Short mmCIF file of C-alpha atoms in Angstrom, two decimals:
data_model
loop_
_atom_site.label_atom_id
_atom_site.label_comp_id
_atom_site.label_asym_id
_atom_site.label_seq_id
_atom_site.Cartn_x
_atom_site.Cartn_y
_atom_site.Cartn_z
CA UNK A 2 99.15 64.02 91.23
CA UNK A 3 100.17 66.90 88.81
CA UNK A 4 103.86 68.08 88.23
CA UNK A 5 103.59 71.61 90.13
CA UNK A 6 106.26 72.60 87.83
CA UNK A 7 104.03 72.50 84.31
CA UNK A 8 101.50 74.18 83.58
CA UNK A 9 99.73 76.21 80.42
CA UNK A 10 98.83 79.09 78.92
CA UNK A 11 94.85 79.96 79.77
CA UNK A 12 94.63 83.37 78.14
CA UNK A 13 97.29 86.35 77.06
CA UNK A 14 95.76 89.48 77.08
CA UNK A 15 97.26 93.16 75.91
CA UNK A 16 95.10 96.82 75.96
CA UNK A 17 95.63 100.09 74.09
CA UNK A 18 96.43 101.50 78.30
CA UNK A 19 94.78 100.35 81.41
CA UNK A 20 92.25 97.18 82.26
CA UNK A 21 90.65 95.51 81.82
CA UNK A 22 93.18 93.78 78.92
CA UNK A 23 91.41 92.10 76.39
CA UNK A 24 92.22 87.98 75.40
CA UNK A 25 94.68 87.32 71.95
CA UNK A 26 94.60 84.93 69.98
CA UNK A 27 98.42 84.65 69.75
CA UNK A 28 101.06 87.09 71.32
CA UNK A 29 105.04 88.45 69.89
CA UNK A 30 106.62 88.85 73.50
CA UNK A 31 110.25 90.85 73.03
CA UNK A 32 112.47 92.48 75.83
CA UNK A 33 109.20 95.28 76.28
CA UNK A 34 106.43 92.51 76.70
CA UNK A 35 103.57 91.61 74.49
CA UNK A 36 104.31 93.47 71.29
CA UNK A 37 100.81 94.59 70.73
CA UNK A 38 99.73 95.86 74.54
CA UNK A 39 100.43 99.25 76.07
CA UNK A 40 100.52 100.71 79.45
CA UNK A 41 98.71 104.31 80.45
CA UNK A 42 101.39 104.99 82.91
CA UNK A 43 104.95 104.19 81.66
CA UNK A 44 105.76 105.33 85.63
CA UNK A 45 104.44 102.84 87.25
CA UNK A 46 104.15 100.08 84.68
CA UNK A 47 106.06 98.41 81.50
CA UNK A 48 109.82 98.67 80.90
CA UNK A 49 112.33 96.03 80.41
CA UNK A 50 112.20 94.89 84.46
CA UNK A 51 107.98 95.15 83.79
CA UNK A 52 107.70 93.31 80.62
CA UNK A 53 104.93 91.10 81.20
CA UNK A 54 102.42 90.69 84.08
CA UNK A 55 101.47 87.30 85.07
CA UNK A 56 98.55 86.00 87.51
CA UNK A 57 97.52 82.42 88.38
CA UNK A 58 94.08 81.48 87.01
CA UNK A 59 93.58 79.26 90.51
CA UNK A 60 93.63 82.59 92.36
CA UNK A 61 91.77 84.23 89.78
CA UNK A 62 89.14 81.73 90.34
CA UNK A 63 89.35 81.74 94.35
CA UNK A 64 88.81 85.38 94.44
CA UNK A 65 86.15 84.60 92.03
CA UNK A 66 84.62 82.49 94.74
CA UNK A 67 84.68 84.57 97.43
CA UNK A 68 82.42 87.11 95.00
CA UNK A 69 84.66 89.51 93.81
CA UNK A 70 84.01 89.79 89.71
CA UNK A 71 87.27 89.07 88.50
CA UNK A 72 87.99 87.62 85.31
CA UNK A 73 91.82 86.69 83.71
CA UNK A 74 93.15 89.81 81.95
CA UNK A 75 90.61 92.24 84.12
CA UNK A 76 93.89 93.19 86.92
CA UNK A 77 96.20 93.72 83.80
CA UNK A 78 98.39 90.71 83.85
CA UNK A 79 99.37 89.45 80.32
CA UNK A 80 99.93 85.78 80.70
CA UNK A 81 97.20 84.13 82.87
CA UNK A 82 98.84 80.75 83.69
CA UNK A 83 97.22 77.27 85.36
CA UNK A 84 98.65 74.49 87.18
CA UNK A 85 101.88 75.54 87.89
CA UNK A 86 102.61 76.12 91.59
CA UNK A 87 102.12 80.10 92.17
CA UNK A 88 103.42 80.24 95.66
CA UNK A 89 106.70 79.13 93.73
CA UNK A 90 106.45 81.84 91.60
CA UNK A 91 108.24 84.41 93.55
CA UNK A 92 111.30 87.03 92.29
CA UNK A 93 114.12 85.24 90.63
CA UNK A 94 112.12 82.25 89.48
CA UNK A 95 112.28 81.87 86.20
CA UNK A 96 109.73 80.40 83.57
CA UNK A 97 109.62 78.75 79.91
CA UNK A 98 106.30 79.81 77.76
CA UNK A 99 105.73 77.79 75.32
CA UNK A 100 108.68 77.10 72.90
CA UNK A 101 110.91 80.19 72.56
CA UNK A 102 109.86 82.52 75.55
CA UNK A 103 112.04 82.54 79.08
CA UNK A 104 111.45 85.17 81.85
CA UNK A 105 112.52 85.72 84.71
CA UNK A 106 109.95 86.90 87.76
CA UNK A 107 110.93 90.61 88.72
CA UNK A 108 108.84 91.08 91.48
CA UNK A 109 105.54 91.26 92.85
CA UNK A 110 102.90 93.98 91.68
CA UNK A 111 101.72 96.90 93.32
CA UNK A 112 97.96 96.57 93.51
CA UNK A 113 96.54 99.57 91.38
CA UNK A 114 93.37 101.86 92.07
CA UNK A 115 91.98 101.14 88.79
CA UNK A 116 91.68 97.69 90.06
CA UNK A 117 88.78 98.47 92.69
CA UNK A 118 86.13 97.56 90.09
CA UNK A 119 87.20 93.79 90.25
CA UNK A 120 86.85 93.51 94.10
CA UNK A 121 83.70 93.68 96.47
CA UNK A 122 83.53 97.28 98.37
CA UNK A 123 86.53 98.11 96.03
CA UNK A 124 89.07 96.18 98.42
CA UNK A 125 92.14 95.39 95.67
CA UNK A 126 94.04 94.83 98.61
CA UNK A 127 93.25 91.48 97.99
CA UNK A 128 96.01 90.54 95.62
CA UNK A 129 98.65 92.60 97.30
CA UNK A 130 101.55 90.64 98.62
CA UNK A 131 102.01 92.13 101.65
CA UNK A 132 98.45 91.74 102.72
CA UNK A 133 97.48 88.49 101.27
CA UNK A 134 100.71 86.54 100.44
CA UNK A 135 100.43 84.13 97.37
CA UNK A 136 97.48 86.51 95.51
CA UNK A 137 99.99 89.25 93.90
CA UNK A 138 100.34 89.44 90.06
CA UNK A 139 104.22 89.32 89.65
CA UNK A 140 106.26 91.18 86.95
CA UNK A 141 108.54 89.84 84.75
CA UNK A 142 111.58 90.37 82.26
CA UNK A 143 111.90 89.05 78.98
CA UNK A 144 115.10 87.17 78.65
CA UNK A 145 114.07 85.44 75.56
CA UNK A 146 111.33 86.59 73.08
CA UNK A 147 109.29 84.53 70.69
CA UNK A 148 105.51 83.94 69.61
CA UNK A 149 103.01 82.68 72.27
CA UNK A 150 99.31 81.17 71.96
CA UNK A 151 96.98 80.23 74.50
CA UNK A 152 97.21 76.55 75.89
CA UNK A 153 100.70 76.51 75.10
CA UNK A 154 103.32 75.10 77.83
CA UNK A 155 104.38 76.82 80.86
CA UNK A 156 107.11 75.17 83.13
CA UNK A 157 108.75 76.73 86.02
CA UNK A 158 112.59 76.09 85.56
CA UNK A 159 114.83 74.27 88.52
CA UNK A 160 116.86 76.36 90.42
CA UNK A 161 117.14 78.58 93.35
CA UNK A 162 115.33 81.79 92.39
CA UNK A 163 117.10 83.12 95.77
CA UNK A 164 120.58 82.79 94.11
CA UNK A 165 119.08 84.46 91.02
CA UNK A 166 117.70 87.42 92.53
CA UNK A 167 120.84 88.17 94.54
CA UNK A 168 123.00 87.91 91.45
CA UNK A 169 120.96 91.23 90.35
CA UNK A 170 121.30 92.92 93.71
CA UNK A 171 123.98 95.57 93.26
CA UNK A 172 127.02 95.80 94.88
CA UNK A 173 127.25 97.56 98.42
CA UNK A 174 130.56 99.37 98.77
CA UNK A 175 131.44 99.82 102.62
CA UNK A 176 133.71 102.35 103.04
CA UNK A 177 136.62 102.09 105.87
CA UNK A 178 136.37 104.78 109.03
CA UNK A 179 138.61 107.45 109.29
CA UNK A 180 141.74 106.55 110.91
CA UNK A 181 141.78 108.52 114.10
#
């Protein structure tokens, strides 16, 4: 049985804005993502929290199954990983790629419109969260850069991503009633 904590690289894919993003031969990844891929709507995508997309090639392939004509890189996600356990990949879990690279999971993505073209009758509803837990592309910051390739090591780091993800929840201040 395979260690659902390693995995690899399958493809990393960047675009000039929108999907479907296009495979690399190698990847820079800083605090803003893949060096050399853009997003068409800063708004709703990118940013230091949105740094890189990732996706599971396992779900990639069961959607695939099911006859939707999805391919890694067509929903936008970056890093297309397989063998590492996705339903463990969930916010504050946090990941090595290859080497350098360590992020930290964000959160999971908001299914976009552009993505109807992957998805029989135009149903991306598929790989949203709330719908279809497990088949969401999650978001994630950069916490430390370096150079990626395909086929290069993914391993999903021990610890509680719980206790993470509540270290960046911020403080509630309760304030007192008035004294009557």
């Amino acid at each position: 049985m395979s260690d659902p904590t390693q995995g690899r690289i399958v493809q990393l894919s960047a675009s000039n804005g929108g999907v479907p993003k296009r495979p690399l031969a190698e990847a820079t990844v800083d605090a803003n993502g893949l060096t050399v891929d853009r997003q068409a709507d800063r708004r709703a995508h990118g940013g230091p929290r949105r740094a890189l997309c990732l996706f599971a090639l396992e779900r990639i392939d069961a959607l695939a199954a099911e006859g939707h004509p999805i391919a890694p890189g067509a929903t936008g996600e970056n890093v297309t990983t397989a063998g590492i356990d996705w339903d463990r990949v969930v916010p504050g879990a946090r990941l090595r790629l290859g080497e350098a690279v360590l992020i930290e999971v964000t959160g999971y993505t908001e299914p976009c419109w552009k993505n109807a073209q992957w998805f029989l009758d135009g149903d991306f509803s598929c790989m949203d969260q709330e719908v279809r837990p497990g088949f969401s592309r999650v978001y994630a910051r950069v916490i430390e850069g370096g150079d990626l390739r395909p086929e290069d090591p993914v391993e999903l780091l021990a610890g509680t991503a719980a206790e993470r993800l509540e270290r960046t929840q911020p403080m509630t201040i309760r304030w007192r009633p008035p004294s009557s």
